[in-house]
Coordinates of C-alpha atoms in Angstrom, one line a residue:
Chain U
L22 CA 9.3 -11.7 -0.5
A23 CA 12.6 -9.5 -0.5
K24 CA 13.2 -7.4 2.4
T25 CA 13.6 -3.5 1.7
T26 CA 15.5 -1.1 4.0
Q27 CA 15.0 2.5 3.8
P28 CA 16.0 5.6 5.5
I29 CA 13.2 6.6 8.0
S30 CA 13.2 10.0 7.2
M31 CA 14.5 12.8 4.9
D32 CA 14.4 16.7 4.8
S33 CA 14.4 18.6 1.7
Y34 CA 13.6 22.2 0.6
E35 CA 11.6 23.2 -2.5
G36 CA 13.0 23.2 -5.7
Q37 CA 15.6 20.5 -4.8
E38 CA 16.0 17.2 -6.2
V39 CA 15.5 14.5 -3.7
N40 CA 17.0 10.8 -4.0
I41 CA 15.5 8.0 -1.6
T42 CA 17.7 5.1 -1.9
C43 CA 16.3 1.8 -0.9
S44 CA 18.4 -1.4 -0.1
H45 CA 17.2 -4.7 -1.3
N46 CA 20.3 -7.5 -0.9
N47 CA 17.9 -10.5 -1.5
I48 CA 16.1 -9.4 -4.6
A49 CA 15.3 -12.3 -6.7
T50 CA 15.6 -12.5 -10.6
N51 CA 12.2 -12.4 -11.2
D52 CA 11.9 -9.3 -8.9
Y53 CA 10.6 -5.8 -9.9
I54 CA 11.1 -2.7 -7.9
T55 CA 8.1 -0.4 -7.3
W56 CA 7.5 2.7 -5.4
Y57 CA 4.8 3.9 -3.6
Q58 CA 3.6 7.4 -2.5
Q59 CA 1.4 8.2 0.7
F60 CA -0.3 11.3 1.9
P61 CA -1.8 11.5 5.3
S62 CA -5.7 10.0 5.2
Q63 CA -5.2 8.5 1.9
G64 CA -4.1 4.9 0.2
P65 CA -0.6 4.4 -1.3
R66 CA -0.3 5.4 -4.7
F67 CA 1.8 4.1 -7.3
I68 CA 4.7 6.1 -8.7
I69 CA 6.9 4.1 -10.7
Q70 CA 8.3 0.6 -11.5
G71 CA 11.3 -0.8 -12.7
Y72 CA 13.5 -4.0 -13.2
K73 CA 16.8 -2.7 -14.2
T74 CA 18.8 0.5 -15.3
K75 CA 16.7 3.6 -15.8
V76 CA 13.1 4.3 -15.8
T77 CA 11.5 7.7 -15.9
N78 CA 7.9 8.9 -16.1
E79 CA 6.3 12.3 -15.6
V80 CA 6.8 12.4 -12.0
A81 CA 9.7 10.5 -10.9
S82 CA 12.9 8.5 -12.2
L83 CA 14.1 4.9 -10.8
F84 CA 17.5 4.0 -11.1
I85 CA 18.8 0.5 -10.6
P86 CA 22.4 -0.5 -10.7
A87 CA 23.5 -3.8 -12.4
D88 CA 23.4 -5.9 -9.3
R89 CA 20.0 -4.5 -8.8
K90 CA 20.5 -4.8 -4.7
S91 CA 19.5 -1.1 -4.2
S92 CA 17.5 1.2 -6.0
T93 CA 17.0 4.9 -6.0
L94 CA 13.8 7.0 -6.5
S95 CA 14.4 10.6 -7.6
L96 CA 12.4 13.3 -7.2
P97 CA 13.0 16.5 -9.5
R98 CA 12.6 19.9 -7.9
V99 CA 10.2 18.7 -5.0
S100 CA 7.4 21.2 -3.7
L101 CA 5.6 21.1 -0.5
S102 CA 3.0 18.8 -2.1
D103 CA 5.8 16.2 -2.2
T104 CA 5.8 15.7 1.4
A105 CA 4.6 12.4 2.1
V106 CA 5.9 8.7 3.0
Y107 CA 7.4 6.7 0.3
Y108 CA 7.5 3.3 0.2
C109 CA 10.1 0.6 -1.8
L110 CA 8.5 -2.7 -2.3
V111 CA 10.0 -5.6 -4.1
G112 CA 8.5 -8.6 -5.8
Y113 CA 8.3 -10.4 -9.1
T114 CA 5.6 -9.3 -11.7
G115 CA 2.1 -11.3 -11.3
F116 CA 2.7 -11.8 -7.3
Q117 CA 0.0 -9.2 -6.3
K118 CA 0.5 -9.4 -2.5
L119 CA 2.2 -6.3 -1.4
V120 CA 4.4 -6.5 1.8
F121 CA 5.2 -2.9 2.7
G122 CA 8.2 -2.1 4.7
T123 CA 8.3 1.0 7.1
G124 CA 9.1 3.7 4.5
T125 CA 10.7 7.1 4.2
R126 CA 9.2 10.1 5.4
L127 CA 10.2 12.8 3.3
L128 CA 9.5 16.6 4.4
V129 CA 9.8 19.4 2.2
S130 CA 10.1 22.8 3.6
P131 CA 9.9 26.0 2.0
Chain A
S28 CA -6.6 3.0 -13.1
A29 CA -9.3 2.0 -10.9
V30 CA -11.4 3.9 -8.8
I31 CA -12.2 2.7 -5.4
S32 CA -14.4 4.0 -2.5
Q33 CA -14.9 2.6 0.8
K34 CA -17.9 2.9 3.6
P35 CA -18.0 4.3 6.0
S36 CA -15.0 6.7 5.8
R37 CA -14.8 6.5 9.4
D38 CA -16.7 5.4 12.5
I39 CA -16.1 5.3 16.2
C40 CA -17.3 2.1 17.8
Q41 CA -18.0 0.8 21.1
R42 CA -15.6 -2.5 22.4
G43 CA -17.7 -5.7 21.7
T44 CA -19.3 -4.6 18.9
S45 CA -18.8 -5.3 14.9
L46 CA -18.3 -3.1 12.0
T47 CA -18.6 -3.9 8.4
I48 CA -16.5 -1.8 5.7
Q49 CA -17.3 -1.8 2.0
C50 CA -15.2 -1.7 -0.7
Q51 CA -16.5 -1.0 -4.2
V52 CA -14.5 -0.8 -7.3
D53 CA -15.4 0.7 -10.5
S54 CA -14.8 -2.2 -12.7
Q55 CA -14.3 -5.9 -12.5
V56 CA -11.2 -7.2 -10.7
T57 CA -10.1 -10.9 -9.7
M58 CA -8.5 -10.1 -6.6
M59 CA -8.8 -7.6 -3.7
F60 CA -6.5 -7.0 -0.7
W61 CA -7.5 -5.9 2.8
Y62 CA -4.8 -3.8 4.7
R63 CA -4.5 -2.3 8.0
Q64 CA -2.7 0.6 8.7
Q65 CA -2.1 1.8 12.4
P66 CA -1.5 5.4 13.2
G67 CA 2.0 6.4 11.9
Q68 CA 2.8 3.0 10.8
S69 CA 3.2 1.0 7.8
L70 CA 0.8 -1.2 5.9
T71 CA -0.1 -4.6 6.8
L72 CA -2.1 -7.1 4.6
I73 CA -5.0 -8.6 6.5
A74 CA -6.2 -11.1 3.7
T75 CA -6.5 -11.6 0.1
A76 CA -10.1 -11.9 -1.5
N77 CA -10.8 -13.8 -4.7
Q78 CA -14.3 -13.9 -5.9
G79 CA -16.3 -17.2 -5.2
S80 CA -13.6 -18.7 -2.8
E81 CA -12.7 -18.1 1.1
A82 CA -10.3 -15.5 1.7
T83 CA -6.6 -16.1 2.3
Y84 CA -5.5 -14.7 5.7
E85 CA -2.1 -13.6 6.7
S86 CA -0.2 -14.7 9.6
G87 CA -1.8 -12.9 12.8
F88 CA -5.1 -12.6 11.1
V89 CA -7.9 -14.9 11.3
I90 CA -11.3 -15.7 9.8
D91 CA -13.3 -15.0 12.8
K92 CA -11.9 -11.5 13.7
F93 CA -11.9 -10.3 10.1
P94 CA -14.4 -12.4 8.0
I95 CA -14.5 -11.0 4.6
S96 CA -17.4 -11.4 1.8
R97 CA -16.5 -11.1 -1.9
P98 CA -19.9 -11.8 -3.6
N99 CA -18.8 -10.4 -6.9
L100 CA -16.2 -9.1 -8.8
T101 CA -16.6 -5.4 -8.1
F102 CA -17.4 -5.3 -4.1
S103 CA -16.1 -6.8 -1.0
T104 CA -16.8 -6.5 2.7
L105 CA -14.4 -6.5 5.6
T106 CA -16.0 -6.9 9.4
V107 CA -13.8 -6.4 12.4
S108 CA -15.8 -8.5 14.9
N109 CA -15.8 -8.4 18.7
M110 CA -13.9 -4.9 18.6
S111 CA -11.3 -3.6 21.3
P112 CA -9.6 -0.7 21.0
E113 CA -6.4 -2.3 19.7
D114 CA -8.5 -2.3 16.5
S115 CA -8.5 1.2 16.2
S116 CA -6.5 1.5 13.0
I117 CA -7.3 2.6 9.2
Y118 CA -8.7 -0.2 7.2
L119 CA -7.6 0.1 3.3
C120 CA -8.7 -2.1 0.3
S121 CA -6.9 -2.4 -2.8
V122 CA -7.1 -4.0 -6.2
N123 CA -4.5 -5.1 -8.9
R124 CA -6.4 -5.0 -12.3
E125 CA -3.3 -5.9 -14.3
Q126 CA -0.4 -8.2 -13.9
G127 CA 2.3 -6.4 -12.1
M128 CA 2.6 -4.6 -8.5
E129 CA 0.6 -1.5 -9.4
Q130 CA -2.3 -1.6 -7.0
Y131 CA -4.8 0.9 -6.6
F132 CA -6.0 1.7 -2.8
G133 CA -9.3 2.9 -1.7
P134 CA -9.2 6.0 0.7
G135 CA -9.6 3.7 4.0
T136 CA -11.8 3.6 7.2
R137 CA -10.5 5.1 10.1
L138 CA -11.9 3.3 12.9
T139 CA -12.0 4.2 16.6
V140 CA -12.8 1.8 19.3
T141 CA -13.7 3.1 22.4

């Protein structure tokens, strides 16, 4: 399982775009990159998953450079409700055991 | 998606006692997972539970302390045995319904041991 490194915390304001970067230098060929969001007193919630280049869904975008040694979760126009902890996970499809890193605590202020 | 419920949502227990946490899924799943999350910390995988076989425990977790049952494809229990204050934590179950890394988590059980 590839080890990931994320910033411990980030601050932002409502309406801004937030980019959270994750480093995963030893990512393997079959590994996918997945992001989860966790609110207090709740289990983590899947946000987005990608393998290379760019993936976009209704809540976020995921940018993965060609070498795949890092990835960036982009949250457009954050709101107060986006205040949460965000986890980056790396592993290959079908490998269902998740190893969570320390995560990034995002605080969105008015 | 999958809807997962856990019982109890929280409990306060005395040291030396045991608590069994239930996890119910709204559909059949092959694998279920149990995690522990201590206050302000990340999640740590305790064990993986397949229906009809012994659970597989991660390093640092043993069956005598955290026995797990998986009687069918929609249900599992985790018991925290002979509890001590260090077992105070949130315990979460999760499932993976499709191949891939999208997992669905229950709301967690907040355990306080006094």
